[in-house]
Every structure is written in structure tokens, then in C-alpha cells.
PDB file of C-alpha atoms and ligand atoms in Angstrom:
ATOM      1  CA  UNK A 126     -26.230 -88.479  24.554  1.00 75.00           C
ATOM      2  CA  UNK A 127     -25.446 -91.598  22.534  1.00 92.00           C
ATOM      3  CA  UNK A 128     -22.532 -93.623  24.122  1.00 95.00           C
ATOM      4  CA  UNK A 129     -21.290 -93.577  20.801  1.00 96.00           C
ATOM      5  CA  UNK A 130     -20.853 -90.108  20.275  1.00 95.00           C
ATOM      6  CA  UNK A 131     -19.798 -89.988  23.703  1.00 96.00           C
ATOM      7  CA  UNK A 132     -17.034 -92.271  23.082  1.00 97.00           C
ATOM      8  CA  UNK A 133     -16.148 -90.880  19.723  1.00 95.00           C
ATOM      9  CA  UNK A 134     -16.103 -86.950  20.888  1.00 95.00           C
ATOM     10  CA  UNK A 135     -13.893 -87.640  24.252  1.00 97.00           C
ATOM     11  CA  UNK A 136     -10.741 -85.387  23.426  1.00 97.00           C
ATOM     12  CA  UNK A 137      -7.921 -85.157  25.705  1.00 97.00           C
ATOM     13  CA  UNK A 138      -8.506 -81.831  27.280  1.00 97.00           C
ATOM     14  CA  UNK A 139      -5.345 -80.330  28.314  1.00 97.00           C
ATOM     15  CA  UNK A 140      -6.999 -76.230  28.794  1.00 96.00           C
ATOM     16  CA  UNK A 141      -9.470 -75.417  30.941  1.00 96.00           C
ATOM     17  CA  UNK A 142     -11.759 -72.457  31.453  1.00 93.00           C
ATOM     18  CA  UNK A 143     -11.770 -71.497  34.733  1.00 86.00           C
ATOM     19  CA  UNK A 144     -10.638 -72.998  38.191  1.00 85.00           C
ATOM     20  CA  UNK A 145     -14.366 -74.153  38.945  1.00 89.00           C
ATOM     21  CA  UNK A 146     -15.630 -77.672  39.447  1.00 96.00           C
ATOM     22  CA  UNK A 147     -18.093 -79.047  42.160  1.00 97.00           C
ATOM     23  CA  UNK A 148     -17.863 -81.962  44.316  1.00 97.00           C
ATOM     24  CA  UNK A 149     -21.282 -82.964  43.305  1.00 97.00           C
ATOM     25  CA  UNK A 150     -20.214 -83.445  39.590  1.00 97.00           C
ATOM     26  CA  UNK A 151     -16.282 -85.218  40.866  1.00 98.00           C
ATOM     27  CA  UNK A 152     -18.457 -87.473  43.062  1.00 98.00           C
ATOM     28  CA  UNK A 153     -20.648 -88.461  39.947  1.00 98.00           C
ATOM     29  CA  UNK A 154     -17.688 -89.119  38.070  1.00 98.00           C
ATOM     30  CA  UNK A 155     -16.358 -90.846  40.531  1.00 98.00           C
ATOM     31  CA  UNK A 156     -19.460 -92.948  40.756  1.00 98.00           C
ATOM     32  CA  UNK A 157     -19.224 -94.233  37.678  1.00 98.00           C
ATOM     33  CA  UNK A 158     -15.906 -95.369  37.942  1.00 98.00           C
ATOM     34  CA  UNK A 159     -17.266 -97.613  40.867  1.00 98.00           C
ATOM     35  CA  UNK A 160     -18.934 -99.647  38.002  1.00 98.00           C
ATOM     36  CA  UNK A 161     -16.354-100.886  35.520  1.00 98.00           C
ATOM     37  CA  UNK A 162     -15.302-104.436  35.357  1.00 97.00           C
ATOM     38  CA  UNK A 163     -12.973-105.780  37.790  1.00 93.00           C
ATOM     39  CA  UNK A 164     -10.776-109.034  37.831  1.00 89.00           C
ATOM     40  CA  UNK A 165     -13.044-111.329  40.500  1.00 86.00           C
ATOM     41  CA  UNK A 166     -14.322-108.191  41.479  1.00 91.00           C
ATOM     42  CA  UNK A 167     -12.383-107.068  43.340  1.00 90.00           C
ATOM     43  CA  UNK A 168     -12.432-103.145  42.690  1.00 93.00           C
ATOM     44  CA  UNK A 169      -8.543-102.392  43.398  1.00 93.00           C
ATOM     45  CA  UNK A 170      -8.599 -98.701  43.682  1.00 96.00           C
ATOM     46  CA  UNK A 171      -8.774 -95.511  45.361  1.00 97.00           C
ATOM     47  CA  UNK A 172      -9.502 -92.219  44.102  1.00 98.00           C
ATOM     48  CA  UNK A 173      -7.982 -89.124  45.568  1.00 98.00           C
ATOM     49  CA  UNK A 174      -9.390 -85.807  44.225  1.00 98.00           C
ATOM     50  CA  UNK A 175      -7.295 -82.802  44.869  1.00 98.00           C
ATOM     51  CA  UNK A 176      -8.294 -78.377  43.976  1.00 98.00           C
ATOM     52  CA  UNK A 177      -5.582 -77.495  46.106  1.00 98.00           C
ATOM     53  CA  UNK A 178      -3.200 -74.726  44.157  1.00 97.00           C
ATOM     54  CA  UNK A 179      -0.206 -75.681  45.629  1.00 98.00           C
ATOM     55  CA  UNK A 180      -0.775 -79.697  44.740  1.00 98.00           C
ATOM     56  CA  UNK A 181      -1.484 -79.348  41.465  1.00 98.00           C
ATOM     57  CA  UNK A 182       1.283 -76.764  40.666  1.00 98.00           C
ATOM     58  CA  UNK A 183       3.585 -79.191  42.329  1.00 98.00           C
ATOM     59  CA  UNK A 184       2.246 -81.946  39.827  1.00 98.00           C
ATOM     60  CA  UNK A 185       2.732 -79.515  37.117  1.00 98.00           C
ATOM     61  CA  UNK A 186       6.441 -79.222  38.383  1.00 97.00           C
ATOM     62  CA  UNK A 187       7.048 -82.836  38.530  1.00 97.00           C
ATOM     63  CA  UNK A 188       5.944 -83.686  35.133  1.00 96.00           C
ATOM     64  CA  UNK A 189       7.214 -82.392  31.688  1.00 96.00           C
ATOM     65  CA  UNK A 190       4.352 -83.309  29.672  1.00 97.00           C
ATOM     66  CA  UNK A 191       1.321 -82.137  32.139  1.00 98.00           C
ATOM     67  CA  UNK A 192       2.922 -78.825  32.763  1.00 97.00           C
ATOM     68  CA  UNK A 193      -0.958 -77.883  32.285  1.00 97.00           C
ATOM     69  CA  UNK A 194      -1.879 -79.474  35.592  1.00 98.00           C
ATOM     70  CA  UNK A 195      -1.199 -76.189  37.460  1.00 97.00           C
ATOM     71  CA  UNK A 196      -4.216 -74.585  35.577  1.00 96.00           C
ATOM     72  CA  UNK A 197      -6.710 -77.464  35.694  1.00 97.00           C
ATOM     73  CA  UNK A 198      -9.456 -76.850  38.606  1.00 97.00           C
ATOM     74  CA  UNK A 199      -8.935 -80.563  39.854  1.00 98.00           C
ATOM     75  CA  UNK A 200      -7.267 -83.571  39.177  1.00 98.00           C
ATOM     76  CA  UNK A 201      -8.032 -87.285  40.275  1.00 98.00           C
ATOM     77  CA  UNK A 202      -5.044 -89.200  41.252  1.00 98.00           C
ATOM     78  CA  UNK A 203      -6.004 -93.180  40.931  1.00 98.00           C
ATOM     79  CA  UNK A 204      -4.197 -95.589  42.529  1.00 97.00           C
ATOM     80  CA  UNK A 205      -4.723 -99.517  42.331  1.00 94.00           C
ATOM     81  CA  UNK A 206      -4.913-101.601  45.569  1.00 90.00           C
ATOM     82  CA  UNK A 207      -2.274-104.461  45.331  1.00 81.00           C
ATOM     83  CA  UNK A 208      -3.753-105.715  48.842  1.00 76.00           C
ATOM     84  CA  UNK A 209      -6.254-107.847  48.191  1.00 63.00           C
ATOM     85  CA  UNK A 210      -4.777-109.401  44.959  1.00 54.00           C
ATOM     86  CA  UNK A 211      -1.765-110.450  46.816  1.00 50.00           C
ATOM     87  CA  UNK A 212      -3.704-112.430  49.011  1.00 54.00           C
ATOM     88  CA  UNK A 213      -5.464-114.637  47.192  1.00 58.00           C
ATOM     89  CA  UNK A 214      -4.017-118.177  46.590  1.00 60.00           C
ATOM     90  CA  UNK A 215      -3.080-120.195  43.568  1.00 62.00           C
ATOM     91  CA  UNK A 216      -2.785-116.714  41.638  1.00 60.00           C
ATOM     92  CA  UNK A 217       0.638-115.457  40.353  1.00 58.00           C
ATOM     93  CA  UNK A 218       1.666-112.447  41.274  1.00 62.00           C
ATOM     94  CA  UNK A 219       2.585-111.396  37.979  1.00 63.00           C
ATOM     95  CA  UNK A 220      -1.330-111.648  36.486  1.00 63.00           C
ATOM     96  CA  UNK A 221      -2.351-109.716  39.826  1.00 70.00           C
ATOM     97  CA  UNK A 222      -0.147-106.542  38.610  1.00 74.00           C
ATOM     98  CA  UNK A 223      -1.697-106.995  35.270  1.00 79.00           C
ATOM     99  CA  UNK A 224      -5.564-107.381  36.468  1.00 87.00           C
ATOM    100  CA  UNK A 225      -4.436-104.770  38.964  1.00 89.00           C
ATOM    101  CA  UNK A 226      -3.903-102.037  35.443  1.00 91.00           C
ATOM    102  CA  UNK A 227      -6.470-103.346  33.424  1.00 93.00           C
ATOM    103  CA  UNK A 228      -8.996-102.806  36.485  1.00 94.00           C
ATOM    104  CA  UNK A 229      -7.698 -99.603  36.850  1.00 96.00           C
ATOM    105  CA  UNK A 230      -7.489 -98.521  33.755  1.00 97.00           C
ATOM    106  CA  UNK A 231     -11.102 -99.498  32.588  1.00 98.00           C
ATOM    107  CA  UNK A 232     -12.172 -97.295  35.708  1.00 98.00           C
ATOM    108  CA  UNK A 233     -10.108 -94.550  34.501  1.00 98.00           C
ATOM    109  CA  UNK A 234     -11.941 -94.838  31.299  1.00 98.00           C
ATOM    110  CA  UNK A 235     -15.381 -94.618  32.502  1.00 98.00           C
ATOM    111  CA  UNK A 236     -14.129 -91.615  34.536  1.00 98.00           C
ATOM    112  CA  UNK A 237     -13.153 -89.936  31.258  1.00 98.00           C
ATOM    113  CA  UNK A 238     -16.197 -90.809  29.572  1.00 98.00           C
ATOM    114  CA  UNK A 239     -18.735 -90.275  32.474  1.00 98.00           C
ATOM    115  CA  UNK A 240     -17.422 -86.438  32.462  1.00 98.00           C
ATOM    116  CA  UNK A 241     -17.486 -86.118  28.826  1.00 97.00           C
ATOM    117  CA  UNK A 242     -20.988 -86.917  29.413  1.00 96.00           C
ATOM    118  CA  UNK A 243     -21.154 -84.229  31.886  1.00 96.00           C
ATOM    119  CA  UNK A 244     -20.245 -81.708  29.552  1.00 96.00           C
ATOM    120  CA  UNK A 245     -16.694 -81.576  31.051  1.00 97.00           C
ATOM    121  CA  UNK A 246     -13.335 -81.786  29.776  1.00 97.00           C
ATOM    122  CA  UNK A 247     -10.611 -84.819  31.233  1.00 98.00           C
ATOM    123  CA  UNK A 248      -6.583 -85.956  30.111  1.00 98.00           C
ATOM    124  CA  UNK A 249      -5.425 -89.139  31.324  1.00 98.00           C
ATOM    125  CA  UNK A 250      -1.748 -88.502  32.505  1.00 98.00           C
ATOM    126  CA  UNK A 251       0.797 -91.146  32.962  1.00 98.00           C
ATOM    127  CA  UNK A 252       3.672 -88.923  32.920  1.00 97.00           C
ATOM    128  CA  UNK A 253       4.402 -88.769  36.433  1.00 97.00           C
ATOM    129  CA  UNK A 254       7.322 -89.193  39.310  1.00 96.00           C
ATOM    130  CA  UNK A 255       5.464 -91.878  41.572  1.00 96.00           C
ATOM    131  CA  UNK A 256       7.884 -91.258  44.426  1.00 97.00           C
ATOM    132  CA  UNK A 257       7.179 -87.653  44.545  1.00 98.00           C
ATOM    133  CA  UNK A 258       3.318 -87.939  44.200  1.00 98.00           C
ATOM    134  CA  UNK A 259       2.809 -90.852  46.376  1.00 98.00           C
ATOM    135  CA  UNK A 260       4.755 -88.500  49.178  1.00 98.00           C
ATOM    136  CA  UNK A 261       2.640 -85.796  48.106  1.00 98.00           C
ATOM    137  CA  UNK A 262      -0.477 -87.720  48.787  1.00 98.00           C
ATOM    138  CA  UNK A 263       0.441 -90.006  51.697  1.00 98.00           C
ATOM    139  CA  UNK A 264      -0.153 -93.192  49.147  1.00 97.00           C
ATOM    140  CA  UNK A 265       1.573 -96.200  50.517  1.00 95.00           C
ATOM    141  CA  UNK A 266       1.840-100.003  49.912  1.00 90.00           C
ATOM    142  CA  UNK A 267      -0.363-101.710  49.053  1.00 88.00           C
ATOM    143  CA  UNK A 268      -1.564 -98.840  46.840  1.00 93.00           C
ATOM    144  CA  UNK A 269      -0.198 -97.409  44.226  1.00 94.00           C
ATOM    145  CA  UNK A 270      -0.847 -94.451  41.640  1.00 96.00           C
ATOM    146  CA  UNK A 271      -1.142 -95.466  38.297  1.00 96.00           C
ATOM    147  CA  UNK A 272      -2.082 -92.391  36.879  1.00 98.00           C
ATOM    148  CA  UNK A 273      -3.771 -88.751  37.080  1.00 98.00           C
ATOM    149  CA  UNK A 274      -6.736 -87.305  35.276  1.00 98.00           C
ATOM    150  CA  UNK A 275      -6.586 -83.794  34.887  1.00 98.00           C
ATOM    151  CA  UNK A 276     -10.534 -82.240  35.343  1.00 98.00           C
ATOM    152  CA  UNK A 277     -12.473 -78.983  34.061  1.00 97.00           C
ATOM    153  CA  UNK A 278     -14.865 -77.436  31.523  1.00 96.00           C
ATOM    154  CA  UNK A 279     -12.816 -77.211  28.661  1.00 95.00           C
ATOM    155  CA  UNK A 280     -11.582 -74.101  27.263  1.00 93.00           C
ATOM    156  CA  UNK A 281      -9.727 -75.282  24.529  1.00 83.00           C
ATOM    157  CA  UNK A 282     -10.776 -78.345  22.569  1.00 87.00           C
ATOM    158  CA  UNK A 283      -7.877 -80.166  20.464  1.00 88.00           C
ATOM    159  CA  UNK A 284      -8.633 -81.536  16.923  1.00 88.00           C
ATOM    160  CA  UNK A 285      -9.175 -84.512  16.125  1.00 87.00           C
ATOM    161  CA  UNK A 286      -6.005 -87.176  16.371  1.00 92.00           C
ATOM    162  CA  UNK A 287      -5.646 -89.351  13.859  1.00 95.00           C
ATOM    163  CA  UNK A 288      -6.640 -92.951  14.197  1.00 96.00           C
ATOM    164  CA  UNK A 289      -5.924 -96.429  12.909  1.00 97.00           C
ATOM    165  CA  UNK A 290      -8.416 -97.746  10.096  1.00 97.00           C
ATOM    166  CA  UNK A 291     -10.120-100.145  11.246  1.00 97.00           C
ATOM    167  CA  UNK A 292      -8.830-102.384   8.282  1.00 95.00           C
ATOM    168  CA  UNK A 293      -5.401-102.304   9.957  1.00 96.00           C
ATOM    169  CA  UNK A 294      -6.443-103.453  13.127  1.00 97.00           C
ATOM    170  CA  UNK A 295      -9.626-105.643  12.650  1.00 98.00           C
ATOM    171  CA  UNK A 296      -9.224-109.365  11.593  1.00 97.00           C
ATOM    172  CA  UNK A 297     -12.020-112.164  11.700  1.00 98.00           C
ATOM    173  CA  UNK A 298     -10.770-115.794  12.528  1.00 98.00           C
ATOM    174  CA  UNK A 299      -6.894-115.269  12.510  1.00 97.00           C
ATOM    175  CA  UNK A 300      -4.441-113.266  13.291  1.00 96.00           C
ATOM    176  CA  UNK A 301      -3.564-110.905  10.062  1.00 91.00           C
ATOM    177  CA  UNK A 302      -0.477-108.204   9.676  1.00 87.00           C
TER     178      UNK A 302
HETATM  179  C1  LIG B 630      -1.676 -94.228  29.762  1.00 61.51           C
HETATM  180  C2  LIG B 630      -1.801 -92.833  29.169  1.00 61.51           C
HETATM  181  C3  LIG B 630      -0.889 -91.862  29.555  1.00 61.51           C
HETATM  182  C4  LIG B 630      -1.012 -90.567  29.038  1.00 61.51           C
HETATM  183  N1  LIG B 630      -0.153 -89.596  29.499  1.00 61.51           N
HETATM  184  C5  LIG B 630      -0.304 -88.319  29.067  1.00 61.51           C
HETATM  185  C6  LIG B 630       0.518 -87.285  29.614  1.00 61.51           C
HETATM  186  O1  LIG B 630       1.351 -87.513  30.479  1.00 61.51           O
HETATM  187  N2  LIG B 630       0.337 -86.024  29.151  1.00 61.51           N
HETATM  188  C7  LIG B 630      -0.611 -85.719  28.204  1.00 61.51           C
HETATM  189  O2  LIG B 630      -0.725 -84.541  27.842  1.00 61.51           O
HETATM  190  N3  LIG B 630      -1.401 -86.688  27.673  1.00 61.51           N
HETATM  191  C8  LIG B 630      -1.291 -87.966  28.076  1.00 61.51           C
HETATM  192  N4  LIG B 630      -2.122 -88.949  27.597  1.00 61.51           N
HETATM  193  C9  LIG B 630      -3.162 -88.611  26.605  1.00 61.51           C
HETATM  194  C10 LIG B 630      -2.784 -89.057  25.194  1.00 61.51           C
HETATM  195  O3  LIG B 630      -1.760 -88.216  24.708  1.00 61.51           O
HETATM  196  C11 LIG B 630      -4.041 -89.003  24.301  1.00 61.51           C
HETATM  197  O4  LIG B 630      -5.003 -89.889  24.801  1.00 61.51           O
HETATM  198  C12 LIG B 630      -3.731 -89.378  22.868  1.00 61.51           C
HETATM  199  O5  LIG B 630      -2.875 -88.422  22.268  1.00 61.51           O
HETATM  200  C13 LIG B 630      -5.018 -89.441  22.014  1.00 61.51           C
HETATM  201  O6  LIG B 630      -5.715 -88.216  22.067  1.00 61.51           O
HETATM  202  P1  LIG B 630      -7.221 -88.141  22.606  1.00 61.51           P
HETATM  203  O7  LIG B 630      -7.214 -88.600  24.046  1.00 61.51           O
HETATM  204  O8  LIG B 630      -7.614 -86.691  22.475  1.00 61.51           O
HETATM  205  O9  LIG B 630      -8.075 -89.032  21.772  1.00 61.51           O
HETATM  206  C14 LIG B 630      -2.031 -90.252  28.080  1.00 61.51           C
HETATM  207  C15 LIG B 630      -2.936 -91.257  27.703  1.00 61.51           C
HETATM  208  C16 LIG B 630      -2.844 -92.517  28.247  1.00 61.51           C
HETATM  209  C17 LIG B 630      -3.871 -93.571  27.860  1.00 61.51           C
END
């Protein structure tokens, strides 16, 4: 498939069709991730993949707008690695929590585009208590989760949502209103 279309037909996927997924696809997923950019390289994250009932409909409990975690087959719960960053010298701390989102987030995104390419459906969900789900996965400093991505074959797929023009957000040279 063109990345194109791949990037352009991603939908946030929040119904699934039934409660199967295999490792062998979440691994290749998860692959993928391995390869997005990094600040220095230095690949802060951690994946944790859970299909267990009683985690997700605790997730599902926790949240008010992922209620539909309970009836995805997995989720991935992502979680940056503030260790390394911390470390390093003449580097605030303040850029290492933002290299430490925008690393994780561009892995994120190649997670929900590697599965759209694998014919299956993903929601990235920020709406989450990070107490409760860093207890509920024994996460602990240095790492931390930064978000969940919900994953199935989708049963339902959402319309289209509306996007900017690009005339309202492209400029050449300056900055433009
Ligand atoms: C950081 C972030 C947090 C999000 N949190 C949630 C969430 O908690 N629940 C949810 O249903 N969707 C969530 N979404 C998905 C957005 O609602 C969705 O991407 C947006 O409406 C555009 O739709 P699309 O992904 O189908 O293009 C989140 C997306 C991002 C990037």
C-alpha cells in the first residue's frame, strides 16, 4: 500500500470485531515503532502489551473517554524512559521532557500506521489516570506512560473528521495568520 494512502486512511478505531489479535502481528507493530526518530538516539521507551480482560476493563473504568477499551482485544501502553535523558550533561531538563514526548509520540505514530498497514484498526488514547495505570502495570521512575493505543480488526470504521485546509496552515518564508 502507498504510505500515502496509508497515512490518509488511518481512522481512529474505537470498535473492534472480535477479541482476536496475535503476538506475531503486536510484535510487528511493535517493530516498527523501534524505527522512528529519536532525540540523539536514544529510543526512550517501553512498550507493554496487555489481552488480559480484567486490565483492559479496568482501563475502561479509569477513563471516561476510552470506555471502549474493555472491548478492544489488546492495548499497548507506551511509556517514555526519562533515565537516560536525565543523565546526560549540559542538557536542560526541561528539553529532555520535551524530546522525551516527541520521541514517543513519533513511535506511537508509526505504531498506528504500521497496523493500519496490517489491515488492523488502532486509537491513540491520552485520556488516562497515570497513577492508577502505572500501579496497574508496575511502571515506575524513570518511566512513564504517556499514552495507550487501543488494538483490533476494526468493526466499525468512523467517517472521515474534518481537517484544516492546507491554506490555513501552510506558509512559505514567514510566518502568516
Ligand atoms: C494525544 C492524543 C490523545 C487522544 N486521546 C483520545 C482518547 O482519550 N479517547 C479517544 O477516543 N480518542 C483519543 N484520541 C484520538 C483523537 O480523538 C483522534 O485522533 C482525532 O479525533 C482525529 O481522528 P482520527 O484519528 O480518526 O483521524 C487522541 C489522540 C491523540 C493524538
Amino acid at each position: 500500500m502507498n504510505i500515502l494512502d496509508v497515512i490518509k486512511n488511518r481512522r481512529s478505531v474505537r470498535r473492534y470485531r472480535d477479541k482476536s489479535v496475535s503476538n506475531e502481528l503486536i510484535e510487528k507493530i511493535i517493530d516498527a515503532a523501534r524505527f522512528a526518530p529519536s532525540a540523539h538516539n536514544d529510543q526512550p521507551w517501553k512498550f507493554i502489551v496487555t489481552k488480559d480482560e480484567e486490565k483492559l476493563e479496568q482501563m475502561s473504568e479509569d477513563s471516561k473517554y476510552a470506555k471502549f477499551l474493555s472491548s478492544a482485544p489488546a492495548a499497548i501502553v507506551v511509556c517514555a524512559d526519562y533515565k537516560n535523558s536525565h543523565q546526560r550533561e549540559g542538557i536542560y531538563d526541561y528539553s529532555i521532557d520535551y524530546f522525551c514526548i516527541q520521541d514517543t509520540a513519533a513511535a506511537i505514530q508509526n505504531i498506528l500506521l504500521a497496523a493500519q498497514g496490517l489491515g488492523l484498526g488502532t486509537c491513540w488514547i491520552g485520556d488516562y489516570d497515570e497513577e492508577k495505570l502505572s500501579n496497574l502495570f508496575n511502571i515506575e521512575d524513570p518511566y512513564y506512560p504517556v499514552g495507550i493505543i487501543s488494538l483490533g480488526f476494526t468493526d466499525k470504521l468512523p467517517g472521515t473528521p474534518k481537517r484544516k485546509p492546507l491554506e490555513e496552515i501552510l506558509c512559505y518564508e514567514k510566518f502568516e495568520e
